[in-house]
Tab-separated table of C-alpha atoms in Angstrom:
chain	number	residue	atom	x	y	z
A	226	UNK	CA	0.000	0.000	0.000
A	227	UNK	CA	1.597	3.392	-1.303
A	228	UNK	CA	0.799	5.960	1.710
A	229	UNK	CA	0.808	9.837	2.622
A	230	UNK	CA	1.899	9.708	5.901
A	231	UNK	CA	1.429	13.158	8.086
A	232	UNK	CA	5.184	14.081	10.441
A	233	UNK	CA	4.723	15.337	13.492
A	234	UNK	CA	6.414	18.683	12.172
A	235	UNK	CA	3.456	19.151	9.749
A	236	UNK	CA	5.178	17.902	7.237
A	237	UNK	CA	4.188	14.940	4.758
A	238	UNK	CA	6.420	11.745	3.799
A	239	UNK	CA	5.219	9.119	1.181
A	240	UNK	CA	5.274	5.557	2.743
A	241	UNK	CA	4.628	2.012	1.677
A	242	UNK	CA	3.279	-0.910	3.912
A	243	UNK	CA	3.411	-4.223	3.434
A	244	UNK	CA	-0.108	-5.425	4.781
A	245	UNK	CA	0.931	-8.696	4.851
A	246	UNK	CA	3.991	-8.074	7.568
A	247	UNK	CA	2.554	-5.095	9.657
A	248	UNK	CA	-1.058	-5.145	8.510
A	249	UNK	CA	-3.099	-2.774	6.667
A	250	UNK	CA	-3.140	0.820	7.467
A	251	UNK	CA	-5.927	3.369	7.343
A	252	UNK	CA	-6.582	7.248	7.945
A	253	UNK	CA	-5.993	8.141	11.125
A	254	UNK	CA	-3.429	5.392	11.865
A	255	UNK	CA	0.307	6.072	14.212
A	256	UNK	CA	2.918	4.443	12.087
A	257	UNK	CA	6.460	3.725	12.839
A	258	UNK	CA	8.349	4.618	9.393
A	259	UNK	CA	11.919	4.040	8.862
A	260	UNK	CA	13.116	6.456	6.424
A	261	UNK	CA	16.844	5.972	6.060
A	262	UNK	CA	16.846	5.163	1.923
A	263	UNK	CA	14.263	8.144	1.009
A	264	UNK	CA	16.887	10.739	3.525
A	265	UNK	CA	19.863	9.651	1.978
A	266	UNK	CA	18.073	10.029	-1.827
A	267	UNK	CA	18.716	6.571	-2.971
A	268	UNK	CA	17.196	5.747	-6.391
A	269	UNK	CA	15.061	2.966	-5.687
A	270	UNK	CA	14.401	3.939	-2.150
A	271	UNK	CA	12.339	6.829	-3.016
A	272	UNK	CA	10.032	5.913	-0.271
A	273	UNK	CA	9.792	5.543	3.707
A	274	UNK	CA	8.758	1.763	5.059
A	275	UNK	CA	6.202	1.210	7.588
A	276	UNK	CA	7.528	-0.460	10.480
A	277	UNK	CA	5.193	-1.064	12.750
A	278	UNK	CA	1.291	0.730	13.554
A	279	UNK	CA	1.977	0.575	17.387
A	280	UNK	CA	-1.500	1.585	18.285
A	281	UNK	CA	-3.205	-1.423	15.952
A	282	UNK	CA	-1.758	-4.718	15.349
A	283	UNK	CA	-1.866	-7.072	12.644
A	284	UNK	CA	-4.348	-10.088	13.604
A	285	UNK	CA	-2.635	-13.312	14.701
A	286	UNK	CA	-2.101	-15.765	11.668
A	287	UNK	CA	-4.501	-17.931	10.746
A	288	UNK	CA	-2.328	-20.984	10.804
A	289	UNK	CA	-0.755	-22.155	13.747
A	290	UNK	CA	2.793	-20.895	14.460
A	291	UNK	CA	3.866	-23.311	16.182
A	292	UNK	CA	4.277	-26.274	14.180
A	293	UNK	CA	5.518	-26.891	10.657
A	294	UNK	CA	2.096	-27.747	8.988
A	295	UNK	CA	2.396	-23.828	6.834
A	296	UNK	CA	5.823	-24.388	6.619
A	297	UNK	CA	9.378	-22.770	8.190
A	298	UNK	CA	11.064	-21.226	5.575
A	299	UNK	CA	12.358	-18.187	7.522
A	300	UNK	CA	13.107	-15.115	4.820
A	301	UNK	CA	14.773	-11.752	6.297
A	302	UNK	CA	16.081	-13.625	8.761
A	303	UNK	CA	16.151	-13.094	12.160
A	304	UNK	CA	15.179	-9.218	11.526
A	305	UNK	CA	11.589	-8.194	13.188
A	306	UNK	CA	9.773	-8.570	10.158
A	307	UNK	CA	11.112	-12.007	9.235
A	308	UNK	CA	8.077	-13.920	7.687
A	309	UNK	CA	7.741	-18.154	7.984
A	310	UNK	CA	6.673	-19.091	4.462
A	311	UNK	CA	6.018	-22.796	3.205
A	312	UNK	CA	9.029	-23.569	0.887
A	313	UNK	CA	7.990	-24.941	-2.453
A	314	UNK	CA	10.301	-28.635	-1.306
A	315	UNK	CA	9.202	-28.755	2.237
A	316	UNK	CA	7.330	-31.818	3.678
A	317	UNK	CA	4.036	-29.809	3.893
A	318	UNK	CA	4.725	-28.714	-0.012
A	319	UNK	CA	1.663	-29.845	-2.512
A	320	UNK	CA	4.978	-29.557	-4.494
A	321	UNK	CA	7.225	-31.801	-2.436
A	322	UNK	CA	6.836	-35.225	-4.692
A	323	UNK	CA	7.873	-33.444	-7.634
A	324	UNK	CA	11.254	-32.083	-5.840
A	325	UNK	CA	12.495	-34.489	-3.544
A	326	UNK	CA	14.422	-36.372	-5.920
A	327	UNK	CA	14.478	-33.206	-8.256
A	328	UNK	CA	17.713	-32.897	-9.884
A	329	UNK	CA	18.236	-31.662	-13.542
A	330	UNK	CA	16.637	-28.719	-15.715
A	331	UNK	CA	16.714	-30.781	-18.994
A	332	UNK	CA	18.177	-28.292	-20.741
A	333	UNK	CA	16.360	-25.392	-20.003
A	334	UNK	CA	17.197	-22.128	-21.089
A	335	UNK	CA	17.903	-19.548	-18.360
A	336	UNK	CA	18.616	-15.993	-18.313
A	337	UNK	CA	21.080	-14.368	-16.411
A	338	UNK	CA	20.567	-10.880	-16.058
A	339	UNK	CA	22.624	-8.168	-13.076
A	340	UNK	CA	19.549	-5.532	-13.409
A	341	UNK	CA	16.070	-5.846	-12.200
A	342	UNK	CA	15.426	-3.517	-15.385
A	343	UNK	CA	16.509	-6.212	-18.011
A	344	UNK	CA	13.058	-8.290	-17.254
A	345	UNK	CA	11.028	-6.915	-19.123
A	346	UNK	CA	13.050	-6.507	-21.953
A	347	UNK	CA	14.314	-10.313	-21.998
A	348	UNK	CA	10.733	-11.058	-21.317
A	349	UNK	CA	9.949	-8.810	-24.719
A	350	UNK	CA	12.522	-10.597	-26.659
A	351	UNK	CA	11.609	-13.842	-25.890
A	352	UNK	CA	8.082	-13.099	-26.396
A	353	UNK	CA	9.338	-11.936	-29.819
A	354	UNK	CA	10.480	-15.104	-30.668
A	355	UNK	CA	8.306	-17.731	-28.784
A	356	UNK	CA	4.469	-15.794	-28.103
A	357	UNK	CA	3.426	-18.919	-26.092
A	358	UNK	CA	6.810	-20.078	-23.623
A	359	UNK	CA	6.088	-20.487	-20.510
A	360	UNK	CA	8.627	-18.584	-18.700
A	361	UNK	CA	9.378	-17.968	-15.059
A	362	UNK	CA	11.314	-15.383	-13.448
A	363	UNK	CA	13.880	-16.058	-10.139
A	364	UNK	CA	13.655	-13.161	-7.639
A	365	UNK	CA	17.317	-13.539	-5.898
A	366	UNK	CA	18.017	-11.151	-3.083
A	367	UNK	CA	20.546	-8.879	-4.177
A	368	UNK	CA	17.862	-6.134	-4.348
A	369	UNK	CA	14.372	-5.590	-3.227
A	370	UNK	CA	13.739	-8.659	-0.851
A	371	UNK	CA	9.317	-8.472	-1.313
A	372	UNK	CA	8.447	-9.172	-4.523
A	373	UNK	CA	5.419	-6.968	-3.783
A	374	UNK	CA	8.310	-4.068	-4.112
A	375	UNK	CA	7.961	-4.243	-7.831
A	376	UNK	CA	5.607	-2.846	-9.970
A	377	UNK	CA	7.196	-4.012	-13.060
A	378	UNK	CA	6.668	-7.884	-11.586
A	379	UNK	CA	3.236	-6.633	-11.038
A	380	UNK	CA	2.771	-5.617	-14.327
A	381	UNK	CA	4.444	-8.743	-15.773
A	382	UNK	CA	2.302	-11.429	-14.089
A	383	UNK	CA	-0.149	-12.537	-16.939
A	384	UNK	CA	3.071	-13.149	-18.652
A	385	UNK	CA	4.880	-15.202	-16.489
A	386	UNK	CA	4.385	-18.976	-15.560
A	387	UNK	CA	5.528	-17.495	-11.848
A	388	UNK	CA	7.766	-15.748	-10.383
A	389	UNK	CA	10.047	-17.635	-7.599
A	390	UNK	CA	11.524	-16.321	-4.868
A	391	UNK	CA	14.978	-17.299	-3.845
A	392	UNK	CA	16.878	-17.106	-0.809
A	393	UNK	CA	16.304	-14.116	1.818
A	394	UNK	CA	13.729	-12.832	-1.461
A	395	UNK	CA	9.606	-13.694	-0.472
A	396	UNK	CA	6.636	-12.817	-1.728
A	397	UNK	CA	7.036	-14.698	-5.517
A	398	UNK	CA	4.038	-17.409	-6.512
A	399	UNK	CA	6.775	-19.783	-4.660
A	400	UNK	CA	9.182	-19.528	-1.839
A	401	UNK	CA	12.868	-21.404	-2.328
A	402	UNK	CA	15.800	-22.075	-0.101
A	403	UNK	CA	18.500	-20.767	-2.810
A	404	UNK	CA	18.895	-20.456	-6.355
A	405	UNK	CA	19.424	-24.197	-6.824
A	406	UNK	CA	16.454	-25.417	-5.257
A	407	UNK	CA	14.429	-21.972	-7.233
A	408	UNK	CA	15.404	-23.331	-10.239
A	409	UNK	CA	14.618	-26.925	-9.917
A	410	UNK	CA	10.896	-25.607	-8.875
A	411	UNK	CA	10.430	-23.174	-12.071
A	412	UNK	CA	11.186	-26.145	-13.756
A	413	UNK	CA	9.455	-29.269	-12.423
A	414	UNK	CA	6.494	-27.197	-10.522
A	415	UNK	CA	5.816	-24.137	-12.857
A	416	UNK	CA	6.816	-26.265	-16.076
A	417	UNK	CA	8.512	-23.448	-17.087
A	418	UNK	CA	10.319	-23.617	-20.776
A	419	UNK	CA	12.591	-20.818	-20.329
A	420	UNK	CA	13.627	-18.802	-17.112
A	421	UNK	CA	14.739	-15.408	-15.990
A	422	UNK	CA	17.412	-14.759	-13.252
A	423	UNK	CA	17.626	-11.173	-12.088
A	424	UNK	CA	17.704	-9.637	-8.267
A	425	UNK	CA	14.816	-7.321	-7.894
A	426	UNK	CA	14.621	-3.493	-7.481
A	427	UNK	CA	17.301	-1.477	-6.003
A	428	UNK	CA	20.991	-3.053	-6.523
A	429	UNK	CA	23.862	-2.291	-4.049
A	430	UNK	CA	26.996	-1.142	-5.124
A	431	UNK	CA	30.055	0.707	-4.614
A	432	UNK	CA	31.709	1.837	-7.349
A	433	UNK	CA	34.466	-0.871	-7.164
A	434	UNK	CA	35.192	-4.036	-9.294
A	435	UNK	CA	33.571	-6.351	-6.821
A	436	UNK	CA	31.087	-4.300	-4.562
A	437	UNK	CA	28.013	-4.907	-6.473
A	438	UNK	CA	25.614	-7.474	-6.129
A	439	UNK	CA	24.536	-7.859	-9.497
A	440	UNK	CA	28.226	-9.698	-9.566
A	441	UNK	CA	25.694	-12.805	-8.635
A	442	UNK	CA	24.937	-13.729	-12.345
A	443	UNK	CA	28.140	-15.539	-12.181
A	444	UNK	CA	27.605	-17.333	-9.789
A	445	UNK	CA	23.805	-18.418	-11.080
A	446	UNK	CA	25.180	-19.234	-14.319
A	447	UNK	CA	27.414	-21.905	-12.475
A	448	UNK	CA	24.166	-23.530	-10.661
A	449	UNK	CA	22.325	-23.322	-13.872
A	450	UNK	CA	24.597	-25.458	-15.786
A	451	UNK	CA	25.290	-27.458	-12.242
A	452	UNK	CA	21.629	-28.311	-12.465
A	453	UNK	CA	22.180	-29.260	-16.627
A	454	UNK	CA	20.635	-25.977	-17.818
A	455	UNK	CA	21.618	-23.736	-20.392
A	456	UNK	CA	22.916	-20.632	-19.146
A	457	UNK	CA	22.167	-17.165	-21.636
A	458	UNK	CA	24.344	-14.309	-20.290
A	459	UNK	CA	22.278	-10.536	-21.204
A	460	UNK	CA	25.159	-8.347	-21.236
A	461	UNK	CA	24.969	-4.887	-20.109
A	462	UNK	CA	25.771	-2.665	-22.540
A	463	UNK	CA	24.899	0.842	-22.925
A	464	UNK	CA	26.228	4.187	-24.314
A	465	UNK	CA	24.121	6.737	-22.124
A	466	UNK	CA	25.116	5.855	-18.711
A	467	UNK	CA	27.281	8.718	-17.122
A	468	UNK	CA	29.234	6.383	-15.772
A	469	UNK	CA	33.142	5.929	-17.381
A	470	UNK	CA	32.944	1.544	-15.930
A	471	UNK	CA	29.509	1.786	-17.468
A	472	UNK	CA	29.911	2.732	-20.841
A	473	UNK	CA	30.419	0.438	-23.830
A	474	UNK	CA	30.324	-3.692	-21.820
A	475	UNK	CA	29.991	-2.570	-17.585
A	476	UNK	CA	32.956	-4.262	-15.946
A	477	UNK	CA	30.206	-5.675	-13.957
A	478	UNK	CA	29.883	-7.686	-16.730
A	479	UNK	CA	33.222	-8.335	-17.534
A	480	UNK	CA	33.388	-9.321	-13.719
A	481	UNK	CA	30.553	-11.887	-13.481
A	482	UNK	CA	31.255	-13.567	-16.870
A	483	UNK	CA	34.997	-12.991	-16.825
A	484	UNK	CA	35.590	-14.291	-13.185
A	485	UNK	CA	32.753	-15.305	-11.184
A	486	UNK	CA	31.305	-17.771	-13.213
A	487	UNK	CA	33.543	-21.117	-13.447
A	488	UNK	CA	31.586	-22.689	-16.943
A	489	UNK	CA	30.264	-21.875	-20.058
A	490	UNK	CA	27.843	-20.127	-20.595
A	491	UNK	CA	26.026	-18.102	-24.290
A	492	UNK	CA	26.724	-14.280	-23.948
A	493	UNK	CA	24.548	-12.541	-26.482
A	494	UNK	CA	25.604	-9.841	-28.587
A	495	UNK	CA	22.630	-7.908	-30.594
A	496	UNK	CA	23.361	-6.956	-34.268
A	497	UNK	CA	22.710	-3.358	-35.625
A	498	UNK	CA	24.410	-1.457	-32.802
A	499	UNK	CA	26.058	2.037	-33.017
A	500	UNK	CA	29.222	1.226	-34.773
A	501	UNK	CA	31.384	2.900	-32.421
A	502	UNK	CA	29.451	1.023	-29.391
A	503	UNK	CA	29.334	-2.260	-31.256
A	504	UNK	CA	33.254	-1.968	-31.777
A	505	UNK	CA	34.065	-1.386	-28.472
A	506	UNK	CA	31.956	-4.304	-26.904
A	507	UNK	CA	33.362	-6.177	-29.319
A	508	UNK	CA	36.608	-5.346	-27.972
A	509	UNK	CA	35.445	-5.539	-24.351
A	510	UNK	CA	33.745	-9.340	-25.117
A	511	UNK	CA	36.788	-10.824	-26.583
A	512	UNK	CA	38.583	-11.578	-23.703
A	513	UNK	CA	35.382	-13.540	-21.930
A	514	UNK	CA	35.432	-15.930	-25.147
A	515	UNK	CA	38.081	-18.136	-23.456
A	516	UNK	CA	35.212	-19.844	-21.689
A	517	UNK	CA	31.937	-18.644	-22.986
A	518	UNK	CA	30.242	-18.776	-26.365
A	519	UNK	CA	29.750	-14.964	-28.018
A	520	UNK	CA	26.867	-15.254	-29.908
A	521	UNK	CA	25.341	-12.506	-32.075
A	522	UNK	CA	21.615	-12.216	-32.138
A	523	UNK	CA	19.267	-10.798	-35.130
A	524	UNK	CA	17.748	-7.283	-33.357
A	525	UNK	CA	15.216	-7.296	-36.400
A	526	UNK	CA	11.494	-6.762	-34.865
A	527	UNK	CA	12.960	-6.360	-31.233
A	528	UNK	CA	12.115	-2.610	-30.684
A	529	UNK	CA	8.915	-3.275	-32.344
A	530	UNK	CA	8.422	-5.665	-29.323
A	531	UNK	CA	10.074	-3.384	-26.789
A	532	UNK	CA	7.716	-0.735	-27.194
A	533	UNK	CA	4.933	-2.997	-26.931
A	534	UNK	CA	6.011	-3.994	-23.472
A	535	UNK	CA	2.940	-4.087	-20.862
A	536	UNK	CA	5.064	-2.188	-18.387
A	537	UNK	CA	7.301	0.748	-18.804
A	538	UNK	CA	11.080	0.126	-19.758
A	539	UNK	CA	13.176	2.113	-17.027
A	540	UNK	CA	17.156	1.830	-15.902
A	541	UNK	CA	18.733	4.014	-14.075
A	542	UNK	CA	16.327	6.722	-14.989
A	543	UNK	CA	16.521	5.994	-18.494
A	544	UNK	CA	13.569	4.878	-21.055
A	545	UNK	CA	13.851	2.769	-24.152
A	546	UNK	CA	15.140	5.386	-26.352
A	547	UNK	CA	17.340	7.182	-23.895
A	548	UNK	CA	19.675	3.674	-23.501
A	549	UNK	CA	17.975	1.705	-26.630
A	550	UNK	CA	21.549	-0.409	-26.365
A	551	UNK	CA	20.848	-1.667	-23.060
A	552	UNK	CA	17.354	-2.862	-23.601
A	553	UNK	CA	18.162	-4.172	-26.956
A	554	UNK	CA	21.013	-6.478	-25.387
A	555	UNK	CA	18.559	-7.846	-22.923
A	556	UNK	CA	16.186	-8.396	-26.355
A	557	UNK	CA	18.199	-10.374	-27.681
A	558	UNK	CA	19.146	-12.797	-24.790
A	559	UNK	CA	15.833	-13.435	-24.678
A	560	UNK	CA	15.541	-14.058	-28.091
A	561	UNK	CA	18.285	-16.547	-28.174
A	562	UNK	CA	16.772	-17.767	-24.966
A	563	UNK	CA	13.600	-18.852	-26.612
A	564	UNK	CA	15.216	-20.391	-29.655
A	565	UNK	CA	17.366	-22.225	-27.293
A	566	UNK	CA	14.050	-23.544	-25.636
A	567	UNK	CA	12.120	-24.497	-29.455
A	568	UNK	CA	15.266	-26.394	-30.329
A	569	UNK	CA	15.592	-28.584	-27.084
């Protein structure tokens, strides 16, 4: 719930609350905000958090709490809003005879992807390519821990086979221990075709090689082809971002491909780029072609289906046309994603 909250200084902060944690507030309400994100102006944290509504509680659960019959998943972990979820493998799992002895994705097609921003895009691309995959996305926790956090999951769910959420990350269709076990579910529960592996809203990083958690992909694209999938690395690539490591292939990129992740895995290149930009990704690429494949991706038709995307394309700030490089990339994985998934 998106709030106007009322400061006892008479002035006004917006808030959201997550009903399902603190309940559901209404006018008149006390609420306990923490608003350390929105005071130091952090991109994604544009907003305070409701804590707590001291003078109303949320009602008890209406499972007991005491045994493991809803499950014991414990997600923000031992923090005061940790929530006890039912994991999709646990004994009391509708799911748990399909996972138990779970152990191979067949071949799927996966996604890897260091931006919450790139799923729509590879959704668009391999929409573009397959109208009718059912694809699932993997919520990992490097950002935004609720999936409710999200509008652009919001806007994405007629799309999606499900959305899964993986270690400290709740809130998805299903709730999983780690990547590993995520994966195995999208798969074998969902029946997914093709998957999507991105951390949700609001990255961390710190302007050095190896302080940002979108570094990750690497390691997912080792437990995807652990698990016998077949890893797609979308690049990030763009030639609006202010940023110097940014510009041309991030060295995020370079990092997670280059020394995070141990096996092979597809890194798309989309045709039709700037030639300035294209030659200087090239450039950037070569090096990670020691262990990965570099394949290059038709772009033909892919802003058509950018632009026809059910939620709005955003990164950083920037639309579709403002970093059209960036989006495109994540086009084409998806693309090459898909055809990956029609060909197994």
């Amino acid at each position: 719930m998106e709030l106007e909250v009322t400061l006892g200084d008479g002035g006004s902060m917006r808030a959201l609350a997550y009903p399902a944690l603190v309940g559901e507030p209404e006018p008149g309400d006390l609420v306990l905000l923490n608003a350390s994100a929105l005071l130091m102006g952090l991109g994604t944290g544009g907003y305070a958090l409701v804590v707590a509504l001291p003078d109303r509680l949320p009602a008890d659960p209406p499972d007991a709490v005491d045994t493991r019959d809803a499950g014991h998943l414990v997600k923000a972990r031992y923090t005061p809003l940790q929530p006890i979820l039912l994991g999709v493998d646990e004994d009391a799992s509708p799911h748990r005879a399909a996972l138990v002895d779970a152990d191979d994705l067949a071949g799927m097609p996966v996604v890897t992807a260091d931006l919450h921003s790139a799923l729509p895009a590879i959704l668009a691309g391999i929409r573009a390519e397959a109208p009718t995959a059912r694809v699932a996305y993997l919520l990992t926790d490097g950002g935004a821990l609720p999936a409710w956090f999200s509008r652009t999951l919001a806007g994405l769910r007629a799309d999606l086979a499900g959305t899964v959420s993986v270690g400290q990350a709740f809130g998805g269709d299903l709730e999983a221990t780690n990547l590993h076990s995520g994966l195995l579910a999208a798969r074998h529960v969902l029946d997914a075709e093709v998957a999507i592996v991105a951390q949700g809203p609001g990255n961390l990083g710190t302007g050095t090689r190896w302080g940002f958690s979108g570094v990750a992909v690497g390691e997912a694209v080792n437990a995807i082809a652990t698990l016998g999938g077949r890893p797609v690395g979308s690049l990030r690539i763009s030639d609006a971002d202010p940023r110097p490591r940014h510009r041309g292939l991030s060295h995020h990129s370079a990092t997670a491909y280059g020394r995070v992740a141990l096996v092979p895995a597809d890194l798309v290149l989309p045709d039709g780029l700037e030639p300035g930009l294209a030659a200087e990704v090239a450039a950037a690429v070569a090096p990670l072609a020691i262990r990965h494949r570099i394949v290059t991706v038709s772009t033909e038709g892919l802003d058509a289906a950018l632009r026809a995307s059910p939620v709005p394309l955003s990164t950083m700030g920037r639309g579709l046309d403002a970093d059209h490089a960036y989006f495109l990339a994540a086009a084409a994985a998806g693309r090459h994603a898909a055809r990956l998934g029609m060909s197994s």
